[in-house]
Amino acid sequence: MMVQVQESKIIDTSIKVKPAYIEELWHSRKEGWNKTRVFLLIISLLAIGMSVFHVYTAGFGTLPSWEQRSIHVVWALLLIFLLFPFRKGKKFGVIDVLFVILTLAIGAYCLFGAEGIQSRQGNVGQYDMIFGTILIALVLEATRRTNGLAMMLIGLLFLVYIFFGQYFPGILAHPGARYGKMIDQMFNSTLGIFSSPIYVSSTILVLFVVFGSFLMKSGGGQFFTNFAFGALGKKTGGPALSAVGASALVSTITGNGAANAAITGSFTIPLMKKLGYSRKFAGAVEAVASQGGQIMPPIMGASVFIMAEATGVPYIKLALYALIPAIIYFLIAGFIVYFHAKRLKLAGIPEEQLPDPKKILLREGYLFLPIFIIIGLMMYGYSPMKAGFYAILLTIAISWIRKSTRMNLLSILAALEDGIRGSLAVIAACATAGIIVGAVSLTGLGLNFSRFVIDLAGGQLFPLLLLIGLASIVLGMGMPTVSAYVILAVLGVPALTDAGVNLIAAHMFVFYFGVLSGLTPPVAITAYTTAGIAGSNPNATAFYAIRIGAGGFLIPFIFVYNPQLLLQEGSVFGITLAVVSALFSCFIFSAAIENYLVNEMNLVQRALLFISSFTLVVPGLLSDIAGIAIFILVYFMNKRTSAAGNAKELNA
């Protein structure tokens, strides 16, 4: 789809999404049936069936907890072994058939023996041991296929830790556990594989991924993209600013940085390159925006639903608490783009080549309604499941307002299929995260790790934050944000709260670093995805993304020391002052990063700007006054330098 303002000149902002299997099969139905087409049809029907199951239970009530979670996991495992071959790039083979048979056997055992399995908690039977072992192996293998070897090895390491804890050094040591106790924890109860990550995954996460799929199929993603380009494209740095805006809006729907980078980056990156931006810069901008969509309310990534479960704070409140830090993150990225364009004298896109944002809003603004409905229903007291259920129905209904966005039966089935296929990697990661949660609970590692890190930091908060932040980046490398967050929440958050950090700030701290691990080498998934599209060096692109997204690494430290930015503490005046000073600090910090204000700066001016930006986020009126005073000083120094340079050019 392309917005038609002046067909001959309008830039192409079309979002190209790979069609679902059901769409491919329908459009090629005249070719007849063979083994491959039957195989694809089976996968498609299984995915659609799983999606219908979750939408139905969201609207009309879930099954008993263990049954809901076990069906969810086994169904996802079956699809993973059908879709992701044992060896990447190879066809479905004999080994995959074996995994499918084992999955079906596990499914039958869970489905027909659910009550008995739960009743044997604390006293597992022989068949529980056998099938529990098989399930653990299947979960780890599914995680390897969908999330890579690193995540699988981390899950395996925690299993080894359960049995061989006595060989670990110092405070990390524990007596070890019996095999039957481990199976009881991981399989028979809701404390292991079927713990809170899978609870959230089986009730809320999949539903919102399916909702995002419906929103994309109904034209919502295209609308957000066209609106962002129309509103921002003509400004200085317009192409890159548009990419930031479009990617932020679309990735808050998809909840996946790398996936969003592949969707929107396919046109934003070539456009930026065409208009004079370097390959490295274009890839870095798209990576920062795509990854940051996971921290932008109202939908955010799946991790926030797990955070709501862990903290006992309703999701809609967490979204509100996260709003200001998310705005700061994108403002810093936007200002850096702006100053970069000013420094290189890069103009925006000519207005006649852009869609008209007013016309787009008038013609397609109704596509915002499902998101407003989600917010409104949750504020009114509805559960996220009910809100998501009604939002899906509304998305289908409003798609019929205009012919170009109208969803027919085929597109509805495709949305159902895509939603499940897009959530399989996260479901596998949640199941492995459940193994980690179970291991931490069984061994007491959480408490021991907390003491260990606090002792290592010498009881001081700042070194503790540095250690937890570094650990968060390392643990998050190569993982989906949701799995990184779960590990960090069970290990890092207790250490932070023990050190006196606000509970919400502690969870948000590890969440931010889990998100930003997608930008940090050596496994910067999102940055490497955009580098591939841009044709730039992957690590160079990742390091430039860190520069553009530098604010994201500082924001967590800021709201730990100043929880007012999370709307957690203080008076209305105090919160307002903190927010205003933080927003002004964004502008100053961005100028310092890009080394441009009115003109390029010397080393002293740049250093003073960094001091000014940091001073502004220190709580208190006096620090704000000092920060503003430093900025005014630098502004006039830089303006004087600029004026002198202009005069020199005229005389020459």
GROMACS .gro file of C-alpha atoms in nm, residues 137-538:
model
  402
  137ALA     CA    1   1.455  -3.185   2.678
  138LEU     CA    2   1.194  -3.072   2.425
  139VAL     CA    3   1.177  -2.723   2.575
  140LEU     CA    4   1.556  -2.683   2.561
  141GLU     CA    5   1.571  -2.810   2.202
  142ALA     CA    6   1.285  -2.583   2.095
  143THR     CA    7   1.468  -2.290   2.256
  144ARG     CA    8   1.786  -2.378   2.066
  145ARG     CA    9   1.595  -2.383   1.738
  146THR     CA   10   1.413  -2.054   1.793
  147ASN     CA   11   1.643  -1.847   2.017
  148GLY     CA   12   1.986  -1.991   1.954
  149LEU     CA   13   2.236  -2.200   2.145
  150ALA     CA   14   2.315  -1.940   2.413
  151MET     CA   15   1.967  -1.936   2.568
  152MET     CA   16   1.950  -2.317   2.565
  153LEU     CA   17   2.290  -2.347   2.736
  154ILE     CA   18   2.186  -2.102   3.007
  155GLY     CA   19   1.880  -2.315   3.082
  156LEU     CA   20   2.098  -2.628   3.086
  157LEU     CA   21   2.347  -2.459   3.319
  158PHE     CA   22   2.074  -2.388   3.573
  159LEU     CA   23   1.964  -2.754   3.557
  160VAL     CA   24   2.322  -2.865   3.624
  161TYR     CA   25   2.336  -2.619   3.912
  162ILE     CA   26   2.039  -2.793   4.078
  163PHE     CA   27   2.230  -3.122   4.107
  164PHE     CA   28   2.588  -3.005   4.151
  165GLY     CA   29   2.546  -2.696   4.367
  166GLN     CA   30   2.781  -2.838   4.629
  167TYR     CA   31   3.071  -2.795   4.385
  168PHE     CA   32   3.012  -2.424   4.330
  169PRO     CA   33   3.231  -2.175   4.520
  170GLY     CA   34   3.144  -1.981   4.834
  171ILE     CA   35   2.803  -1.823   4.866
  172LEU     CA   36   2.680  -1.984   4.540
  173ALA     CA   37   2.707  -2.335   4.688
  174HIS     CA   38   2.402  -2.538   4.799
  175PRO     CA   39   2.350  -2.904   4.902
  176GLY     CA   40   2.200  -3.016   4.568
  177ALA     CA   41   1.858  -3.172   4.502
  178ARG     CA   42   1.715  -3.513   4.411
  179TYR     CA   43   1.608  -3.580   4.053
  180GLY     CA   44   1.250  -3.647   4.163
  181LYS     CA   45   1.240  -3.313   4.344
  182MET     CA   46   1.357  -3.138   4.028
  183ILE     CA   47   1.087  -3.306   3.815
  184ASP     CA   48   0.825  -3.218   4.076
  185GLN     CA   49   0.935  -2.854   4.058
  186MET     CA   50   0.968  -2.833   3.680
  187PHE     CA   51   0.678  -3.049   3.560
  188ASN     CA   52   0.416  -3.138   3.822
  189SER     CA   53   0.381  -2.791   3.972
  190THR     CA   54   0.347  -2.435   3.845
  191LEU     CA   55   0.685  -2.339   3.992
  192GLY     CA   56   0.906  -2.446   3.701
  193ILE     CA   57   0.832  -2.467   3.329
  194PHE     CA   58   0.469  -2.369   3.396
  195SER     CA   59   0.557  -2.080   3.629
  196SER     CA   60   0.478  -1.711   3.589
  197PRO     CA   61   0.651  -1.654   3.250
  198ILE     CA   62   0.436  -1.925   3.090
  199TYR     CA   63   0.131  -1.805   3.283
  200VAL     CA   64   0.172  -1.463   3.122
  201SER     CA   65   0.259  -1.616   2.787
  202SER     CA   66  -0.048  -1.845   2.786
  203THR     CA   67  -0.295  -1.574   2.882
  204ILE     CA   68  -0.179  -1.227   2.778
  205LEU     CA   69   0.137  -1.235   2.569
  206VAL     CA   70   0.008  -1.444   2.278
  207LEU     CA   71  -0.317  -1.249   2.275
  208PHE     CA   72  -0.136  -0.918   2.229
  209VAL     CA   73   0.093  -1.060   1.961
  210VAL     CA   74  -0.219  -1.179   1.777
  211PHE     CA   75  -0.371  -0.833   1.827
  212GLY     CA   76  -0.058  -0.678   1.676
  213SER     CA   77  -0.091  -0.911   1.380
  214PHE     CA   78  -0.453  -0.802   1.327
  215LEU     CA   79  -0.351  -0.437   1.352
  216MET     CA   80  -0.082  -0.489   1.087
  217LYS     CA   81  -0.319  -0.678   0.855
  218SER     CA   82  -0.584  -0.408   0.889
  219GLY     CA   83  -0.339  -0.138   0.779
  220GLY     CA   84  -0.250  -0.001   1.124
  221GLY     CA   85   0.125  -0.040   1.073
  222GLN     CA   86   0.107   0.133   0.737
  223PHE     CA   87  -0.100   0.415   0.887
  224PHE     CA   88   0.151   0.474   1.169
  225THR     CA   89   0.438   0.477   0.919
  226ASN     CA   90   0.270   0.717   0.675
  227PHE     CA   91   0.167   0.946   0.958
  228ALA     CA   92   0.522   0.957   1.100
  229PHE     CA   93   0.671   1.040   0.760
  230GLY     CA   94   0.406   1.301   0.686
  231ALA     CA   95   0.453   1.473   1.022
  232LEU     CA   96   0.833   1.461   1.048
  233GLY     CA   97   0.972   1.406   0.698
  234LYS     CA   98   1.011   1.771   0.592
  235LYS     CA   99   1.200   1.879   0.905
  236THR     CA  100   1.578   1.893   0.937
  237GLY     CA  101   1.689   1.532   0.962
  238GLY     CA  102   1.342   1.439   0.839
  239PRO     CA  103   1.415   1.094   0.690
  240ALA     CA  104   1.589   0.974   1.006
  241LEU     CA  105   1.335   1.142   1.235
  242SER     CA  106   1.058   0.973   1.036
  243ALA     CA  107   1.233   0.639   1.076
  244VAL     CA  108   1.250   0.693   1.452
  245GLY     CA  109   0.881   0.782   1.469
  246ALA     CA  110   0.761   0.506   1.235
  247SER     CA  111   0.971   0.236   1.396
  248ALA     CA  112   0.868   0.340   1.746
  249LEU     CA  113   0.499   0.321   1.655
  250VAL     CA  114   0.522  -0.008   1.467
  251SER     CA  115   0.754  -0.186   1.713
  252THR     CA  116   0.526  -0.108   2.005
  253ILE     CA  117   0.276  -0.327   1.813
  254THR     CA  118   0.518  -0.606   1.719
  255GLY     CA  119   0.702  -0.608   2.054
  256ASN     CA  120   1.017  -0.738   1.881
  257GLY     CA  121   1.307  -0.513   1.788
  258ALA     CA  122   1.471  -0.734   1.523
  259ALA     CA  123   1.138  -0.821   1.359
  260ASN     CA  124   1.038  -0.457   1.345
  261ALA     CA  125   1.377  -0.360   1.202
  262ALA     CA  126   1.322  -0.607   0.920
  263ILE     CA  127   0.972  -0.469   0.852
  264THR     CA  128   1.024  -0.091   0.861
  265GLY     CA  129   1.397  -0.091   0.792
  266SER     CA  130   1.336  -0.231   0.444
  267PHE     CA  131   1.230   0.117   0.329
  268THR     CA  132   1.357   0.362   0.596
  269ILE     CA  133   1.722   0.259   0.560
  270PRO     CA  134   1.741   0.282   0.176
  271LEU     CA  135   1.559   0.617   0.194
  272MET     CA  136   1.807   0.758   0.448
  273LYS     CA  137   2.101   0.639   0.238
  274LYS     CA  138   1.948   0.793  -0.076
  275LEU     CA  139   1.917   1.132   0.095
  276GLY     CA  140   2.280   1.151   0.211
  277TYR     CA  141   2.306   0.960   0.540
  278SER     CA  142   2.585   0.708   0.576
  279ARG     CA  143   2.508   0.337   0.579
  280LYS     CA  144   2.627   0.304   0.937
  281PHE     CA  145   2.415   0.593   1.058
  282ALA     CA  146   2.103   0.474   0.875
  283GLY     CA  147   2.133   0.124   1.021
  284ALA     CA  148   2.202   0.258   1.370
  285VAL     CA  149   1.902   0.494   1.370
  286GLU     CA  150   1.665   0.215   1.267
  287ALA     CA  151   1.811  -0.022   1.530
  288VAL     CA  152   1.770   0.230   1.812
  289ALA     CA  153   1.412   0.311   1.716
  290SER     CA  154   1.308  -0.051   1.659
  291GLN     CA  155   1.457  -0.177   1.984
  292GLY     CA  156   1.316   0.117   2.178
  293GLY     CA  157   0.961   0.037   2.072
  294GLN     CA  158   0.957  -0.227   2.346
  295ILE     CA  159   0.977   0.040   2.615
  296MET     CA  160   0.716   0.270   2.461
  297PRO     CA  161   0.362   0.251   2.609
  298PRO     CA  162   0.084   0.165   2.564
  299ILE     CA  163   0.155  -0.191   2.443
  300MET     CA  164   0.533  -0.225   2.498
  301GLY     CA  165   0.695  -0.568   2.492
  302ALA     CA  166   0.575  -0.886   2.656
  303SER     CA  167   0.810  -0.834   2.951
  304VAL     CA  168   0.584  -0.572   3.106
  305PHE     CA  169   0.304  -0.826   3.147
  306ILE     CA  170   0.545  -1.047   3.339
  307MET     CA  171   0.656  -0.741   3.539
  308ALA     CA  172   0.293  -0.678   3.633
  309GLU     CA  173   0.268  -1.035   3.761
  310ALA     CA  174   0.598  -1.008   3.953
  311THR     CA  175   0.527  -0.671   4.116
  312GLY     CA  176   0.152  -0.701   4.168
  313VAL     CA  177   0.110  -0.365   3.993
  314PRO     CA  178  -0.156  -0.355   3.716
  315TYR     CA  179  -0.016  -0.340   3.364
  316ILE     CA  180  -0.184  -0.010   3.282
  317LYS     CA  181  -0.013   0.156   3.582
  318LEU     CA  182   0.325   0.018   3.476
  319ALA     CA  183   0.265   0.161   3.129
  320LEU     CA  184   0.199   0.501   3.288
  321TYR     CA  185   0.512   0.478   3.504
  322ALA     CA  186   0.719   0.388   3.196
  323LEU     CA  187   0.589   0.674   2.980
  324ILE     CA  188   0.827   0.956   3.074
  325PRO     CA  189   1.150   0.748   3.053
  326ALA     CA  190   1.035   0.618   2.712
  327ILE     CA  191   0.969   0.971   2.587
  328ILE     CA  192   1.314   1.074   2.710
  329TYR     CA  193   1.473   0.780   2.524
  330PHE     CA  194   1.314   0.875   2.192
  331LEU     CA  195   1.370   1.247   2.242
  332ILE     CA  196   1.742   1.188   2.288
  333ALA     CA  197   1.752   0.973   1.974
  334GLY     CA  198   1.549   1.235   1.784
  335PHE     CA  199   1.764   1.526   1.898
  336ILE     CA  200   2.084   1.338   1.806
  337VAL     CA  201   1.940   1.280   1.458
  338TYR     CA  202   1.848   1.650   1.436
  339PHE     CA  203   2.193   1.774   1.541
  340HIS     CA  204   2.358   1.520   1.310
  341ALA     CA  205   2.159   1.658   1.015
  342LYS     CA  206   2.238   2.018   1.116
  343ARG     CA  207   2.609   1.940   1.139
  344LEU     CA  208   2.615   1.775   0.796
  345LYS     CA  209   2.368   2.030   0.651
  346LEU     CA  210   2.123   1.757   0.543
  347ALA     CA  211   1.778   1.885   0.450
  348GLY     CA  212   1.445   1.712   0.499
  349ILE     CA  213   1.233   1.545   0.232
  350PRO     CA  214   1.056   1.790  -0.003
  351GLU     CA  215   0.700   1.840   0.116
  352GLU     CA  216   0.547   1.747  -0.220
  353GLN     CA  217   0.705   1.400  -0.190
  354LEU     CA  218   0.544   1.332   0.149
  355PRO     CA  219   0.197   1.213   0.246
  356ASP     CA  220  -0.020   1.481   0.405
  357PRO     CA  221  -0.043   1.397   0.778
  358LYS     CA  222  -0.374   1.581   0.820
  359LYS     CA  223  -0.537   1.388   0.536
  360ILE     CA  224  -0.395   1.061   0.668
  361LEU     CA  225  -0.526   1.134   1.018
  362LEU     CA  226  -0.871   1.228   0.887
  363ARG     CA  227  -0.890   0.932   0.653
  364GLU     CA  228  -0.728   0.658   0.865
  365GLY     CA  229  -0.713   0.795   1.219
  366TYR     CA  230  -0.979   0.545   1.327
  367LEU     CA  231  -0.704   0.280   1.321
  368PHE     CA  232  -0.584   0.429   1.653
  369LEU     CA  233  -0.912   0.322   1.814
  370PRO     CA  234  -0.813  -0.034   1.915
  371ILE     CA  235  -0.515   0.097   2.112
  372PHE     CA  236  -0.732   0.359   2.283
  373ILE     CA  237  -0.984   0.085   2.363
  374ILE     CA  238  -0.712  -0.125   2.529
  375ILE     CA  239  -0.604   0.170   2.743
  376GLY     CA  240  -0.959   0.273   2.827
  377LEU     CA  241  -1.079  -0.076   2.920
  378MET     CA  242  -0.780  -0.143   3.145
  379MET     CA  243  -0.819   0.196   3.314
  380TYR     CA  244  -1.185   0.107   3.368
  381GLY     CA  245  -1.082  -0.215   3.542
  382TYR     CA  246  -1.091  -0.480   3.269
  383SER     CA  247  -0.814  -0.741   3.266
  384PRO     CA  248  -0.551  -0.722   2.987
  385MET     CA  249  -0.700  -1.043   2.844
  386LYS     CA  250  -1.049  -0.896   2.812
  387ALA     CA  251  -0.910  -0.568   2.677
  388GLY     CA  252  -0.705  -0.753   2.415
  389PHE     CA  253  -1.003  -0.972   2.321
  390TYR     CA  254  -1.232  -0.674   2.257
  391ALA     CA  255  -0.952  -0.486   2.078
  392ILE     CA  256  -0.915  -0.774   1.829
  393LEU     CA  257  -1.289  -0.774   1.759
  394LEU     CA  258  -1.287  -0.394   1.719
  395THR     CA  259  -0.989  -0.411   1.481
  396ILE     CA  260  -1.180  -0.647   1.253
  397ALA     CA  261  -1.491  -0.430   1.270
  398ILE     CA  262  -1.325  -0.096   1.196
  399SER     CA  263  -1.121  -0.244   0.912
  400TRP     CA  264  -1.450  -0.248   0.717
  401ILE     CA  265  -1.480   0.132   0.729
  402ARG     CA  266  -1.266   0.164   0.417
  403LYS     CA  267  -1.232  -0.081   0.132
  404SER     CA  268  -0.851  -0.062   0.127
  405THR     CA  269  -0.824  -0.182   0.489
  406ARG     CA  270  -1.114  -0.428   0.489
  407MET     CA  271  -1.031  -0.769   0.637
  408ASN     CA  272  -1.192  -1.069   0.471
  409LEU     CA  273  -1.192  -1.428   0.598
  410LEU     CA  274  -0.854  -1.500   0.440
  411SER     CA  275  -0.684  -1.200   0.601
  412ILE     CA  276  -0.842  -1.286   0.939
  413LEU     CA  277  -0.706  -1.641   0.916
  414ALA     CA  278  -0.367  -1.502   0.807
  415ALA     CA  279  -0.360  -1.269   1.108
  416LEU     CA  280  -0.440  -1.561   1.339
  417GLU     CA  281  -0.161  -1.767   1.184
  418ASP     CA  282   0.097  -1.487   1.184
  419GLY     CA  283   0.022  -1.400   1.546
  420ILE     CA  284   0.111  -1.748   1.667
  421ARG     CA  285   0.409  -1.791   1.437
  422GLY     CA  286   0.540  -1.457   1.562
  423SER     CA  287   0.512  -1.565   1.925
  424LEU     CA  288   0.675  -1.911   1.909
  425ALA     CA  289   1.026  -1.789   1.990
  426VAL     CA  290   0.899  -1.597   2.292
  427ILE     CA  291   0.695  -1.896   2.417
  428ALA     CA  292   1.003  -2.119   2.399
  429ALA     CA  293   1.208  -1.854   2.578
  430CYS     CA  294   0.939  -1.824   2.849
  431ALA     CA  295   0.943  -2.201   2.902
  432THR     CA  296   1.322  -2.203   2.942
  433ALA     CA  297   1.294  -1.897   3.165
  434GLY     CA  298   1.055  -2.109   3.374
  435ILE     CA  299   1.331  -2.368   3.414
  436ILE     CA  300   1.559  -2.090   3.538
  437VAL     CA  301   1.291  -1.957   3.777
  438GLY     CA  302   1.235  -2.309   3.911
  439ALA     CA  303   1.608  -2.364   3.961
  440VAL     CA  304   1.651  -2.033   4.142
  441SER     CA  305   1.356  -2.113   4.369
  442LEU     CA  306   1.469  -2.471   4.439
  443THR     CA  307   1.829  -2.383   4.522
  444GLY     CA  308   1.786  -2.047   4.696
  445LEU     CA  309   2.018  -1.889   4.438
  446GLY     CA  310   1.822  -1.561   4.429
  447LEU     CA  311   1.899  -1.476   4.790
  448ASN     CA  312   2.260  -1.595   4.764
  449PHE     CA  313   2.323  -1.402   4.441
  450SER     CA  314   2.178  -1.089   4.597
  451ARG     CA  315   2.417  -1.112   4.891
  452PHE     CA  316   2.710  -1.191   4.660
  453VAL     CA  317   2.657  -0.888   4.434
  454ILE     CA  318   2.596  -0.651   4.726
  455ASP     CA  319   2.917  -0.772   4.893
  456LEU     CA  320   3.107  -0.734   4.565
  457ALA     CA  321   2.981  -0.375   4.533
  458GLY     CA  322   3.093  -0.303   4.889
  459GLY     CA  323   2.740  -0.210   4.989
  460GLN     CA  324   2.751   0.098   4.762
  461LEU     CA  325   2.460   0.163   4.528
  462PHE     CA  326   2.641   0.300   4.223
  463PRO     CA  327   2.889   0.009   4.187
  464LEU     CA  328   2.594  -0.226   4.241
  465LEU     CA  329   2.401  -0.061   3.958
  466LEU     CA  330   2.705  -0.089   3.730
  467LEU     CA  331   2.744  -0.460   3.811
  468ILE     CA  332   2.373  -0.535   3.760
  469GLY     CA  333   2.366  -0.328   3.439
  470LEU     CA  334   2.670  -0.510   3.300
  471ALA     CA  335   2.527  -0.849   3.400
  472SER     CA  336   2.198  -0.752   3.237
  473ILE     CA  337   2.367  -0.672   2.906
  474VAL     CA  338   2.573  -0.993   2.912
  475LEU     CA  339   2.277  -1.215   3.005
  476GLY     CA  340   2.055  -1.041   2.751
  477MET     CA  341   2.285  -1.095   2.454
  478GLY     CA  342   2.120  -1.303   2.186
  479MET     CA  343   1.796  -1.346   2.384
  480PRO     CA  344   1.447  -1.208   2.343
  481THR     CA  345   1.385  -0.929   2.591
  482VAL     CA  346   1.126  -1.134   2.778
  483SER     CA  347   1.369  -1.415   2.864
  484ALA     CA  348   1.646  -1.171   2.953
  485TYR     CA  349   1.409  -0.980   3.181
  486VAL     CA  350   1.288  -1.295   3.363
  487ILE     CA  351   1.644  -1.404   3.445
  488LEU     CA  352   1.738  -1.054   3.557
  489ALA     CA  353   1.422  -1.013   3.762
  490VAL     CA  354   1.487  -1.326   3.969
  491LEU     CA  355   1.860  -1.254   4.013
  492GLY     CA  356   1.917  -0.877   3.992
  493VAL     CA  357   1.601  -0.719   4.132
  494PRO     CA  358   1.635  -0.867   4.486
  495ALA     CA  359   1.987  -0.724   4.508
  496LEU     CA  360   1.861  -0.379   4.407
  497THR     CA  361   1.563  -0.378   4.643
  498ASP     CA  362   1.787  -0.500   4.927
  499ALA     CA  363   2.004  -0.195   4.857
  500GLY     CA  364   1.700   0.032   4.900
  501VAL     CA  365   1.600   0.083   4.536
  502ASN     CA  366   1.229   0.143   4.472
  503LEU     CA  367   1.062  -0.185   4.356
  504ILE     CA  368   0.931  -0.042   4.025
  505ALA     CA  369   1.262   0.133   3.957
  506ALA     CA  370   1.450  -0.194   4.021
  507HIS     CA  371   1.236  -0.388   3.774
  508MET     CA  372   1.250  -0.109   3.516
  509PHE     CA  373   1.629  -0.092   3.556
  510VAL     CA  374   1.687  -0.454   3.454
  511PHE     CA  375   1.412  -0.432   3.193
  512TYR     CA  376   1.583  -0.139   3.018
  513PHE     CA  377   1.919  -0.313   3.010
  514GLY     CA  378   1.754  -0.633   2.884
  515VAL     CA  379   1.603  -0.431   2.598
  516LEU     CA  380   1.925  -0.248   2.517
  517SER     CA  381   2.125  -0.571   2.500
  518GLY     CA  382   1.982  -0.595   2.146
  519LEU     CA  383   2.216  -0.308   2.051
  520THR     CA  384   2.536  -0.421   2.225
  521PRO     CA  385   2.804  -0.634   2.055
  522PRO     CA  386   2.905  -0.912   2.028
  523VAL     CA  387   2.544  -1.036   1.985
  524ALA     CA  388   2.352  -0.720   1.893
  525ILE     CA  389   2.062  -0.890   1.713
  526THR     CA  390   1.866  -0.579   1.615
  527ALA     CA  391   2.171  -0.375   1.515
  528TYR     CA  392   2.304  -0.667   1.307
  529THR     CA  393   1.966  -0.696   1.135
  530THR     CA  394   1.970  -0.330   1.030
  531ALA     CA  395   2.338  -0.352   0.932
  532GLY     CA  396   2.246  -0.631   0.691
  533ILE     CA  397   1.980  -0.413   0.530
  534ALA     CA  398   2.210  -0.108   0.519
  535GLY     CA  399   2.512  -0.301   0.387
  536SER     CA  400   2.729  -0.165   0.669
  537ASN     CA  401   2.975  -0.327   0.909
  538PRO     CA  402   2.767  -0.501   1.181
   0.00000   0.00000   0.00000
